[in-house]
Coordinates of C-alpha atoms in Angstrom, one line a residue:
X175 CA -16.7 -21.6 -78.3
X176 CA -19.8 -22.7 -76.4
X177 CA -17.8 -24.1 -73.8
X178 CA -16.7 -20.3 -73.0
X179 CA -19.9 -18.7 -72.9
X180 CA -21.6 -21.3 -70.7
X181 CA -19.5 -20.0 -67.3
X182 CA -19.8 -16.9 -68.4
X183 CA -23.7 -17.5 -68.7
X184 CA -23.9 -19.0 -65.4
X185 CA -21.9 -16.3 -63.7
X186 CA -24.0 -13.3 -64.9
X187 CA -27.5 -14.8 -64.3
X188 CA -26.3 -16.0 -60.7
X189 CA -25.2 -12.4 -60.2
X190 CA -28.6 -11.2 -61.2
X191 CA -30.3 -13.4 -58.9
X192 CA -28.2 -12.4 -56.1
X193 CA -28.6 -8.7 -57.0
X194 CA -32.4 -9.2 -57.4
X195 CA -33.5 -8.7 -53.8
X196 CA -31.1 -5.7 -53.2
X197 CA -32.8 -3.6 -56.0
X198 CA -35.2 -1.9 -53.8
X199 CA -32.4 -0.9 -51.4
X200 CA -30.0 0.2 -54.4
X201 CA -32.8 2.2 -55.8
X202 CA -33.5 3.6 -52.3
X203 CA -29.6 4.8 -52.0
X204 CA -29.8 6.4 -55.3
X205 CA -33.1 8.1 -55.4
X206 CA -34.5 8.4 -51.7
X207 CA -38.3 8.3 -51.4
X208 CA -38.9 7.1 -47.8
X209 CA -36.3 9.2 -46.0
X210 CA -39.3 11.1 -43.6
X211 CA -39.9 10.1 -40.2
X212 CA -41.8 6.7 -39.2
X213 CA -45.1 6.9 -38.0
X214 CA -45.4 7.4 -34.4
X215 CA -48.4 5.7 -32.5
X216 CA -50.4 7.9 -30.1
X217 CA -51.7 5.1 -28.2
X218 CA -48.5 4.0 -26.4
X219 CA -50.3 1.9 -23.6
X220 CA -50.3 5.0 -21.1
X221 CA -54.3 4.9 -19.3
X222 CA -54.2 8.6 -19.6
X223 CA -53.1 8.8 -23.2
X224 CA -56.1 9.8 -24.6
X225 CA -56.7 12.5 -22.2
X226 CA -53.4 14.1 -23.0
X227 CA -54.3 13.9 -26.7
X228 CA -57.6 15.6 -26.1
X229 CA -56.0 18.7 -24.1
X230 CA -53.7 19.2 -26.8
X231 CA -56.4 19.2 -29.4
X232 CA -58.1 21.6 -27.4
X233 CA -55.5 24.4 -27.0
X234 CA -56.3 26.6 -30.1
X235 CA -59.7 27.2 -28.3
X236 CA -58.2 28.3 -24.8
X237 CA -58.4 32.0 -25.5
X238 CA -62.1 32.0 -26.7
X239 CA -63.3 29.7 -24.0
X240 CA -61.6 31.8 -21.4
X241 CA -63.7 34.9 -22.8
X242 CA -66.8 32.9 -22.7
X243 CA -66.4 32.3 -19.2
X244 CA -65.5 36.0 -18.2
X245 CA -68.6 36.6 -20.1
X246 CA -70.9 33.8 -18.9
X247 CA -72.1 33.0 -22.1
X248 CA -72.1 29.6 -24.6
X249 CA -70.8 30.2 -27.9
X250 CA -70.2 27.8 -31.1
X251 CA -67.1 28.6 -32.9
X252 CA -65.5 26.9 -36.0
X253 CA -61.8 25.9 -36.5
X254 CA -60.0 24.1 -39.7
X255 CA -63.6 23.0 -40.6
X256 CA -64.6 21.6 -37.0
X257 CA -67.2 23.2 -34.9
X258 CA -66.8 23.3 -31.1
X259 CA -69.4 24.3 -28.7
X260 CA -67.9 26.5 -25.9
X261 CA -69.7 26.4 -22.4
X262 CA -68.6 29.3 -20.6
X263 CA -71.4 29.0 -17.8
X264 CA -71.2 26.6 -14.9
X265 CA -74.0 25.2 -13.2
X266 CA -77.1 23.4 -15.2
X267 CA -76.4 22.6 -18.7
X268 CA -78.2 24.9 -21.2
X269 CA -76.8 23.8 -24.6
X270 CA -78.4 21.6 -26.9
X271 CA -79.7 18.0 -25.4
X272 CA -77.5 16.2 -28.4
X273 CA -74.7 18.0 -29.4
X274 CA -72.3 16.7 -32.3
X275 CA -69.7 18.5 -32.1
X276 CA -66.5 18.7 -29.5
X277 CA -67.8 20.6 -26.5
X278 CA -65.3 22.4 -24.0
X279 CA -66.5 23.6 -20.4
X280 CA -64.9 26.3 -18.4
X281 CA -66.3 25.1 -15.3
X282 CA -68.3 22.4 -13.4
X283 CA -71.4 21.6 -15.1
X284 CA -74.7 19.5 -14.4
X285 CA -75.8 17.6 -17.2
X286 CA -79.7 16.7 -17.8
X287 CA -80.9 13.0 -18.1
X288 CA -80.5 11.6 -21.2
X289 CA -77.8 13.7 -22.5
X290 CA -76.1 12.2 -25.4
X291 CA -72.6 14.0 -26.9
X292 CA -71.8 12.6 -30.1
X293 CA -68.2 13.7 -29.9
X294 CA -65.7 14.4 -27.1
X295 CA -66.6 16.2 -23.9
X296 CA -64.1 18.1 -21.9
X297 CA -64.9 20.3 -18.8
X298 CA -62.3 21.9 -16.7
X299 CA -64.4 21.4 -13.8
X300 CA -66.4 18.2 -12.3
X301 CA -69.0 16.8 -14.7
X302 CA -72.2 15.8 -12.9
X303 CA -74.2 13.3 -15.4
X304 CA -78.1 12.9 -15.5
X305 CA -79.6 9.5 -15.7
X306 CA -78.9 7.5 -19.4
X307 CA -76.3 9.8 -20.5
X308 CA -74.3 8.7 -23.3
X309 CA -70.6 10.1 -24.1
X310 CA -68.4 9.1 -26.9
X311 CA -65.3 10.0 -25.1
X312 CA -65.6 11.8 -21.3
X313 CA -62.5 14.2 -19.8
X314 CA -62.7 16.3 -16.6
X315 CA -60.1 18.0 -14.7
X316 CA -61.9 17.3 -11.6
X317 CA -64.6 14.5 -10.9
X318 CA -66.9 12.9 -12.8
X319 CA -70.1 11.5 -11.3
X320 CA -72.1 9.1 -13.6
X321 CA -75.7 8.4 -12.9
X322 CA -77.4 5.5 -13.4
X323 CA -77.4 3.7 -16.9
X324 CA -74.9 5.9 -18.5
X325 CA -72.4 4.8 -20.8
X326 CA -68.9 6.0 -22.3
X327 CA -68.3 4.6 -25.4
X328 CA -64.6 4.9 -26.1
X329 CA -62.7 6.2 -23.0
X330 CA -62.9 8.2 -19.6
X331 CA -60.7 10.4 -17.5
X332 CA -61.2 12.1 -14.2
X333 CA -58.6 13.9 -12.8
X334 CA -60.1 13.5 -9.2
X335 CA -62.7 11.0 -8.6
X336 CA -64.8 8.9 -10.8
X337 CA -67.8 7.6 -9.4
X338 CA -70.4 5.5 -11.3
X339 CA -73.9 4.5 -10.3
X340 CA -75.9 1.3 -10.9
X341 CA -75.7 0.1 -14.1
X342 CA -73.0 2.2 -16.1
X343 CA -71.0 0.9 -18.9
X344 CA -67.3 1.8 -19.6
X345 CA -66.5 0.7 -23.2
X346 CA -62.6 0.8 -23.8
X347 CA -60.8 2.6 -20.8
X348 CA -62.0 4.6 -17.6
X349 CA -59.3 5.9 -15.4
X350 CA -59.2 8.4 -12.3
X351 CA -56.5 10.4 -10.8
X352 CA -57.3 9.6 -7.2
X353 CA -60.1 7.2 -6.8
X354 CA -63.0 5.3 -8.8
X355 CA -66.1 4.3 -7.4
X356 CA -68.4 1.4 -9.1
X357 CA -71.6 0.2 -8.3
X358 CA -73.8 -2.9 -8.8
X359 CA -74.1 -4.0 -12.4
X360 CA -71.5 -1.6 -13.7
X361 CA -69.6 -3.2 -16.9
X362 CA -66.0 -2.3 -17.7
X363 CA -63.3 -3.3 -20.1
X364 CA -60.0 -1.5 -19.0
X365 CA -60.1 0.2 -15.7
X366 CA -57.2 2.1 -13.6
X367 CA -57.0 4.3 -10.6
X368 CA -54.5 4.3 -7.6
X369 CA -57.8 2.7 -5.7
X370 CA -60.9 1.4 -7.0
X371 CA -63.9 0.4 -5.0
X372 CA -66.6 -2.1 -6.1
X373 CA -69.0 0.0 -4.1
X374 CA -69.4 2.7 -2.0
X375 CA -69.4 1.0 1.6
X376 CA -65.8 -0.3 0.2
X377 CA -64.3 2.6 0.9
X378 CA -65.0 2.2 4.9
X379 CA -63.2 -0.9 4.6
X380 CA -59.6 -1.3 6.8
X381 CA -57.1 -2.2 4.0
X382 CA -53.3 -3.2 4.4
X383 CA -51.0 -0.6 3.3
X384 CA -47.6 -2.7 3.4
X385 CA -46.3 -6.6 2.6
X386 CA -45.7 -8.8 5.0
X387 CA -42.0 -9.2 6.5
X388 CA -42.2 -12.8 5.2
X389 CA -42.7 -11.7 1.4
X390 CA -39.2 -10.0 1.5
X391 CA -37.3 -13.2 2.6
X392 CA -39.2 -15.0 -0.5
X393 CA -38.1 -12.4 -3.0
X394 CA -34.3 -12.6 -1.7
X395 CA -34.2 -16.4 -2.6
X396 CA -35.8 -18.4 -0.1
X397 CA -36.8 -21.0 -2.6
X398 CA -39.6 -22.3 -4.7
X399 CA -41.7 -25.4 -4.3
X400 CA -43.2 -27.8 -7.2
X401 CA -46.0 -29.9 -6.5
X402 CA -46.6 -32.3 -9.2
X403 CA -50.7 -32.6 -8.5
X404 CA -53.0 -30.5 -6.6
X405 CA -51.6 -28.4 -4.4
X406 CA -53.3 -27.8 -1.0
X407 CA -52.5 -25.4 2.1
X408 CA -54.5 -26.2 4.9
X409 CA -56.1 -23.7 7.6
X410 CA -53.8 -21.1 8.9
X411 CA -50.9 -23.0 7.4
X412 CA -47.9 -20.9 5.7
X413 CA -45.7 -21.2 2.6
X414 CA -42.4 -19.2 2.5
X415 CA -41.4 -18.7 -0.9
X416 CA -43.1 -19.4 -4.4
X417 CA -45.2 -22.3 -5.2
X418 CA -45.9 -23.9 -8.6
X419 CA -48.8 -26.5 -8.8
X420 CA -48.9 -28.8 -12.1
X421 CA -52.8 -28.9 -11.4
X422 CA -55.2 -27.0 -9.4
X423 CA -54.5 -25.0 -5.9
X424 CA -56.7 -24.6 -3.2
X425 CA -55.9 -22.6 0.2
X426 CA -58.1 -23.3 3.2
X427 CA -59.4 -20.4 5.6
X428 CA -56.4 -18.1 6.5
X429 CA -53.7 -20.2 4.7
X430 CA -51.0 -18.0 2.9
X431 CA -48.2 -17.9 0.7
X432 CA -45.7 -15.4 1.0
X433 CA -44.3 -15.5 -2.5
X434 CA -45.9 -16.1 -6.0
X435 CA -48.3 -18.9 -6.9
X436 CA -48.6 -20.5 -10.4
X437 CA -51.1 -23.3 -11.1
X438 CA -52.0 -25.3 -14.2
X439 CA -55.7 -25.6 -13.0
X440 CA -58.1 -23.5 -11.0
X441 CA -56.8 -21.5 -7.9
X442 CA -59.5 -21.2 -4.9
X443 CA -58.5 -19.2 -2.1
X444 CA -60.7 -19.8 0.9
X445 CA -61.5 -16.7 3.4
X446 CA -59.1 -14.6 4.9
X447 CA -56.2 -16.4 2.8
X448 CA -53.3 -14.7 1.4
X449 CA -50.8 -14.5 -1.4
X450 CA -48.0 -11.8 -1.1
X451 CA -46.9 -11.9 -4.6
X452 CA -48.2 -12.6 -7.9
X453 CA -51.1 -15.3 -8.6
X454 CA -51.7 -16.8 -12.0
X455 CA -53.7 -19.2 -13.2
X456 CA -53.9 -21.3 -16.7
X457 CA -57.8 -21.6 -15.8
X458 CA -59.8 -19.8 -13.3
X459 CA -59.0 -17.8 -9.9
X460 CA -61.9 -17.4 -7.1
X461 CA -60.9 -15.1 -4.4
X462 CA -63.3 -15.4 -1.3
X463 CA -63.8 -12.6 1.5
X464 CA -61.3 -10.9 3.4
X465 CA -58.5 -12.2 1.2
X466 CA -55.2 -10.7 0.2
X467 CA -53.1 -10.9 -3.0
X468 CA -50.4 -8.3 -3.6
X469 CA -50.6 -9.3 -7.5
X470 CA -50.1 -9.3 -10.2
X471 CA -53.4 -11.5 -11.0
X472 CA -53.5 -13.3 -14.0
X473 CA -56.0 -16.0 -15.2
X474 CA -56.5 -17.2 -18.6
X475 CA -60.2 -17.8 -18.3
X476 CA -62.2 -16.0 -15.5
X477 CA -61.2 -14.1 -12.2
X478 CA -63.8 -13.9 -9.5
X479 CA -63.3 -11.6 -6.6
X480 CA -65.9 -11.6 -3.7
X481 CA -66.7 -9.0 -1.0
X482 CA -64.0 -7.6 1.4
X483 CA -61.0 -9.0 -0.8
X484 CA -58.1 -6.4 -1.6
X485 CA -55.8 -6.5 -4.6
X486 CA -52.6 -4.7 -4.4
X487 CA -51.3 -2.3 -1.8
X488 CA -51.6 1.7 -1.9
X489 CA -48.5 3.2 -3.8
X490 CA -47.9 -0.2 -5.4
X491 CA -50.3 -0.7 -8.2
X492 CA -51.3 -4.0 -9.3
X493 CA -52.8 -5.5 -12.5
X494 CA -55.6 -7.6 -12.7
X495 CA -56.0 -9.5 -16.0
X496 CA -58.4 -12.2 -17.5
X497 CA -61.3 -12.4 -20.1
X498 CA -64.0 -12.4 -17.9
X499 CA -63.7 -10.5 -14.3
X500 CA -66.3 -10.2 -11.7
X501 CA -66.0 -8.4 -9.1
X502 CA -68.8 -8.4 -6.2
X503 CA -69.9 -4.8 -4.4
X504 CA -67.5 -4.0 -1.5
X505 CA -63.8 -5.0 -2.6
X506 CA -60.9 -2.8 -2.9
X507 CA -58.3 -3.0 -6.0
X508 CA -55.2 -0.8 -6.7
X509 CA -54.0 -0.2 -10.2
X510 CA -55.4 -1.9 -13.4
X511 CA -58.1 -3.8 -14.0
X512 CA -58.1 -5.5 -17.7
X513 CA -61.1 -7.6 -18.6
X514 CA -60.4 -8.5 -22.4
X515 CA -64.0 -9.5 -22.8
X516 CA -66.1 -8.4 -20.4
X517 CA -65.7 -7.1 -16.7
X518 CA -68.8 -6.6 -14.3
X519 CA -69.6 -5.4 -10.5
X520 CA -72.0 -7.6 -9.4
X521 CA -74.1 -9.9 -11.2

């Protein structure tokens, strides 16, 4: 009798153990509890995503804001337990010095020195900030001009041009639809624009508008060179194709690589040298004045970009990424600059 029960008990226990992991699925099949849609993240990586979200949040106040603009008055309204300051008057700001509510402006506005907005600030026109202004988030459908020592704590976006004076700080994201002009001692984390000038003078530089013909040959499979040690290109020397160095890489003045470059060590580009492709280092990258790098440009420690250097091309945005990024006044970049720890102009 015992010999007959033992195999049956073993089969039952084995079946129970096999079915145990399937219990939640079987229970959900019988009585559906998680049939709702999955949560979709609002932050999908697009640089202007926060701006689109704020515009959507402001839609319920469109009619009241238009009425305030027509009457040229300011008004505080409440919607769904949220207070909103509607600024219908353009010109000099006449509202509170430190509003603790969402601010929607119908026209261009000039803010006083020391203005602090502890909630989001959205203007349909340009925003001219006073000195030492502080915003949680700042959005303009035109231009933004930040005076010295101003700060944006979360994100800022200008559909037109974003200009930051000396000592401004961007925490989080900063972007512009047309151009961004930074100044000495500006700090940033992630910035994006079709063209980024690290000073006002940089906008007067002659920039390259297209890749060299040899770079297309490199992309077509002209070959790759691997250097077992330190790689070095002499003055005015050219290399066609990709270049990989197992240690450091140094390009003398006027040297050029028509392809992508990767080094397992520091990379040093002397004046007027050129990388018509990606540039990647496991340590640091130093780019001297007059250099051109098509990009992307990635380093695991630090990137230093000197005055007169150009990163990326108009219409071909690139990416500059490293924990620490230092850009001298007078440089031109196209696309995204992402400093995972700190980015700084000058200093």
